[in-house]
PDB file of C-alpha atoms in Angstrom:
ATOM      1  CA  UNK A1061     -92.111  33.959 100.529  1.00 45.00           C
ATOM      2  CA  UNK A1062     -90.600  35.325 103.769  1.00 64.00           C
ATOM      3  CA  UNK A1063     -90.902  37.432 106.489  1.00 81.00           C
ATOM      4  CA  UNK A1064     -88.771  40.297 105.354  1.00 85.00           C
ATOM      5  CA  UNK A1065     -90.989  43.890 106.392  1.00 86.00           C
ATOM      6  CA  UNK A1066     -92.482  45.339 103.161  1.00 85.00           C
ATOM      7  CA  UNK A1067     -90.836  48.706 102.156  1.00 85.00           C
ATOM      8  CA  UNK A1068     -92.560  51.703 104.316  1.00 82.00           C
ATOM      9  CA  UNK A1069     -92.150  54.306 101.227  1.00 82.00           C
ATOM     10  CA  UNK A1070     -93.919  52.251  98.060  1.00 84.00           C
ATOM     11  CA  UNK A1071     -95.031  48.748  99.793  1.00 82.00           C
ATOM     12  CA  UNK A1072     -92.810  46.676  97.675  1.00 86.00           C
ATOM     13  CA  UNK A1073     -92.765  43.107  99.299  1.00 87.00           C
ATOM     14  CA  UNK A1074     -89.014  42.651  97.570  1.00 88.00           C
ATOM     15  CA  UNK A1075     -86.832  43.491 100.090  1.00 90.00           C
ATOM     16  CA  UNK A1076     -83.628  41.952 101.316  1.00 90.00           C
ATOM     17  CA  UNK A1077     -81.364  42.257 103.880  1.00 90.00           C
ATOM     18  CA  UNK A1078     -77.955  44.113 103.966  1.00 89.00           C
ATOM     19  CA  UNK A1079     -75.945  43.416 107.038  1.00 87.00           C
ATOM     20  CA  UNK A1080     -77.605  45.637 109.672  1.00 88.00           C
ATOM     21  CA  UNK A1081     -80.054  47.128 106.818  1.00 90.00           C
ATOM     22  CA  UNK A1082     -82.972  46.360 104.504  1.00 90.00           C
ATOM     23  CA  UNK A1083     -83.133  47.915 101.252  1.00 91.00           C
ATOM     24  CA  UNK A1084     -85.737  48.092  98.223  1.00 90.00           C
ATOM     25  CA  UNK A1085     -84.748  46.914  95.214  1.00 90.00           C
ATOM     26  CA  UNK A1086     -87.705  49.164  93.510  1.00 89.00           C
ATOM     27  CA  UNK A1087     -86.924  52.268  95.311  1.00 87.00           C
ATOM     28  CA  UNK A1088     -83.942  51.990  96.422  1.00 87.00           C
ATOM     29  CA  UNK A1089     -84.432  53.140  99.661  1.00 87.00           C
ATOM     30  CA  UNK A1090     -82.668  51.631 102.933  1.00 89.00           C
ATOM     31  CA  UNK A1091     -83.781  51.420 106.635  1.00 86.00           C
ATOM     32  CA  UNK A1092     -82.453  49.698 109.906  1.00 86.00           C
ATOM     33  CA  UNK A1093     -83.341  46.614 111.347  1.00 81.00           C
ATOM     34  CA  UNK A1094     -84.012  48.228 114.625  1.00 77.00           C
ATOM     35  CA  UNK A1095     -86.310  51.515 113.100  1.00 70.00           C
ATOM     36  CA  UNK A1096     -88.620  48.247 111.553  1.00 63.00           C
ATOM     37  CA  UNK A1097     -88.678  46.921 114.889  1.00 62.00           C
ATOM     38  CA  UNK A1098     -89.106  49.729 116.799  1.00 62.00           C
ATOM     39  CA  UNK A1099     -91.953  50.514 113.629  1.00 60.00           C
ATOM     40  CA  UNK A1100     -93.921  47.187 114.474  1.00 53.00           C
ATOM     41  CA  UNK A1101     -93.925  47.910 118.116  1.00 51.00           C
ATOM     42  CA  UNK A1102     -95.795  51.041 117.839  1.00 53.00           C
ATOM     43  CA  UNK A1103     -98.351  49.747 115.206  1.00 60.00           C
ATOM     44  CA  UNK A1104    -100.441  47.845 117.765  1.00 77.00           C
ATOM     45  CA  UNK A1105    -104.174  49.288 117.845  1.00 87.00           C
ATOM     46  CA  UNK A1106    -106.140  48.566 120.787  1.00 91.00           C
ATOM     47  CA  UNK A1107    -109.905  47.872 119.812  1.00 93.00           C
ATOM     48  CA  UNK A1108    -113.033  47.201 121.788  1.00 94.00           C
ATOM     49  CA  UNK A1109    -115.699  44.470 120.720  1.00 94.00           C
ATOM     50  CA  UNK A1110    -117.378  46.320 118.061  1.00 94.00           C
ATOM     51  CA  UNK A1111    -114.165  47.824 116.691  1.00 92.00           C
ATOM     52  CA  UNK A1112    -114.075  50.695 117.683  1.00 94.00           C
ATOM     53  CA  UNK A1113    -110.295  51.949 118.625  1.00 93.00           C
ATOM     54  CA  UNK A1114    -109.403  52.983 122.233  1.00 94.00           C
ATOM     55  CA  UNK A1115    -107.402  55.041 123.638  1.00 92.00           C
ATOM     56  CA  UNK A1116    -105.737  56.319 126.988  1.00 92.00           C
ATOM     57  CA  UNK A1117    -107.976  58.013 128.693  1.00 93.00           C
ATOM     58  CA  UNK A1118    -111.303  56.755 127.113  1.00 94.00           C
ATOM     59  CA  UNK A1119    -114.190  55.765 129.010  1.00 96.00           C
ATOM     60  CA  UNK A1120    -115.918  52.276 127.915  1.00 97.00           C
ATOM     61  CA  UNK A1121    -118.944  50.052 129.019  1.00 97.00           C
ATOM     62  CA  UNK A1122    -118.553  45.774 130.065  1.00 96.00           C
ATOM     63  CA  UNK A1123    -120.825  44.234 127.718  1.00 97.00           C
ATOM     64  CA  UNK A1124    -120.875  40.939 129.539  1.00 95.00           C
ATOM     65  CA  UNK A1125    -120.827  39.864 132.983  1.00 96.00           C
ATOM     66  CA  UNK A1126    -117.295  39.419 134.146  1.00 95.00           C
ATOM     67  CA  UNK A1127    -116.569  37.509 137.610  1.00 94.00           C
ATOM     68  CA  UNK A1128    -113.154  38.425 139.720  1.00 92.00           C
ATOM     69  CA  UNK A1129    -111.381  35.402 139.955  1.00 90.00           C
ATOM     70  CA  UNK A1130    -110.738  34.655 143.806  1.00 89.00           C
ATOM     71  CA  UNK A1131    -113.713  36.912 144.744  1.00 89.00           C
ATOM     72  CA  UNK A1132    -117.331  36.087 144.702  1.00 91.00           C
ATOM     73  CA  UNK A1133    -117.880  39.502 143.316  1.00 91.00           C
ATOM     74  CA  UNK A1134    -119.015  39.901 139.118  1.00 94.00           C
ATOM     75  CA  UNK A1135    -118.623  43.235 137.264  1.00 95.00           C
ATOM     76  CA  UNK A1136    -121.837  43.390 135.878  1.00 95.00           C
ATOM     77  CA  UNK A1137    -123.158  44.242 132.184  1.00 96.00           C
ATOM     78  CA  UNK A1138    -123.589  48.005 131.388  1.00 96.00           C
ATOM     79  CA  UNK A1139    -120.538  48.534 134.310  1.00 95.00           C
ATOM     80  CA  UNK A1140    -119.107  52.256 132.783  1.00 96.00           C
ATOM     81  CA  UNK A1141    -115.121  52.449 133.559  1.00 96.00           C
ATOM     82  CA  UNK A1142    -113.638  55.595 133.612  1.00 95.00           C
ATOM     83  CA  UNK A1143    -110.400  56.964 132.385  1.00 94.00           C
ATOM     84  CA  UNK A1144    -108.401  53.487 131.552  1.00 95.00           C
ATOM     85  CA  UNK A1145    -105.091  52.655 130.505  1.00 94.00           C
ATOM     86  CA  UNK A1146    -103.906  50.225 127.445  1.00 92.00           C
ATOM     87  CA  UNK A1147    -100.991  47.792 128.450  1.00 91.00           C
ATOM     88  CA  UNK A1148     -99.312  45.468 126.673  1.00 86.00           C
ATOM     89  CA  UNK A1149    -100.119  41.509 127.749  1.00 84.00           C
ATOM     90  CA  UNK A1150    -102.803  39.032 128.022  1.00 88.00           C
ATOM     91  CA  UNK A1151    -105.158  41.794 129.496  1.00 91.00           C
ATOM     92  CA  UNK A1152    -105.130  44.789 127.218  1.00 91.00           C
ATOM     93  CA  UNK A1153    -107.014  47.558 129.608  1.00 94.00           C
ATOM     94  CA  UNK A1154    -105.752  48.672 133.225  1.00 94.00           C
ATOM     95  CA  UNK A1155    -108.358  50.514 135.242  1.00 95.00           C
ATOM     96  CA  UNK A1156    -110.200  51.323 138.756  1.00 95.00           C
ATOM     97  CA  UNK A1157    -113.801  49.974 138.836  1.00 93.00           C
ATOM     98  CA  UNK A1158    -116.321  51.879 141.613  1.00 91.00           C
ATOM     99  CA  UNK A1159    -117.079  49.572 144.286  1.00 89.00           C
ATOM    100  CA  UNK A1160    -114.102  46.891 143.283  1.00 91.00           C
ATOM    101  CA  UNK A1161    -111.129  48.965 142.996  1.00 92.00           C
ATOM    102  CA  UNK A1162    -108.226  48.089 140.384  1.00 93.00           C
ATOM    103  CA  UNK A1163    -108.888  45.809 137.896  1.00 93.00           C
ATOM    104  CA  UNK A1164    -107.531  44.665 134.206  1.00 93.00           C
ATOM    105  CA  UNK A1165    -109.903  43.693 131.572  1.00 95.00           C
ATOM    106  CA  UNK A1166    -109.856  42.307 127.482  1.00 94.00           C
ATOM    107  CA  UNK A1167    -110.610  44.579 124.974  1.00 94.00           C
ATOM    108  CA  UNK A1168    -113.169  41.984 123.601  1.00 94.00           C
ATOM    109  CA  UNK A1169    -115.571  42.441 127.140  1.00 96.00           C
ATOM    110  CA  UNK A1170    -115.777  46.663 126.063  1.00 97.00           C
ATOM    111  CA  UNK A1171    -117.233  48.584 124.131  1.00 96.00           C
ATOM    112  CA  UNK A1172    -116.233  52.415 123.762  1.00 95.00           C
ATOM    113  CA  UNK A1173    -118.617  54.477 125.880  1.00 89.00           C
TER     114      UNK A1173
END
C-alpha cells in the first residue's frame, strides 16, 4: 500500500498525511512527522547470534574466529569482551579486546556472555 507509519495508539495501517502531520482516520489521533522519525530511530535493537538483546555495558563471548584485517593477529573463539558499546554502522559493537586493544565487531560473531 505505502509506507505511511502505522498509528502508535491502535496500529491502524490507514493513515495519511496532513501537511507537517499524520493522522488516524480510526482514532483520530495526530502526530508529527519528526516524533515518527525520531520514534524509528530509537526502535533499533541490537542482538547477538542467538538473539539474545545487548546492551551497553554487557559482556559477550566471539563465537568464531575473527582475523584483524592488516594484522596477522585472529581474535580467537571463546575470546570474552568486557563492557562494550553499541554504535550505529556496519559494525554494531565498539570495544577493547586484552592483548589487541580497540576493536569493533558484528553482532552476528557474539553471543551474550
Amino acid at each position: 500500500m505505502s509506507n505511511l507509519p502505522k498509528c502508535p495508539l491502535c496500529s491502524s495501517e490507514y493513515t495519511y498525511e496532513d501537511g507537517d502531520n499524520y493522522v488516524c482516520p480510526e482514532c483520530a489521533h495526530e502526530w508529527s512527522k519528526s516524533a515518527a522519525a525520531d520514534a524509528g530511530e530509537q526502535t533499533k535493537v541490537f542482538k547477538d547470534a542467538f538473539g539474545n538483546v545487548l546492551a551497553d555495558g554487557d559482556s559477550v563471548t566471539v563465537i568464531k574466529d575473527l582475523k584483524i584485517k592488516g594484522s596477522s593477529s585472529v581474535v580467537k573463539v571463546g575470546t570474552k569482551v568486557k563492557n562494550i558499546r553499541l554504535v550505529e554502522g556496519d559494525h554494531d559493537i565498539d570495544c577493547k579486546i586484552d592483548g589487541i586493544g580497540a576493536m569493533q565487531l558484528k553482532t552476528e560473531f557474539v553471543k551474550k556472555a
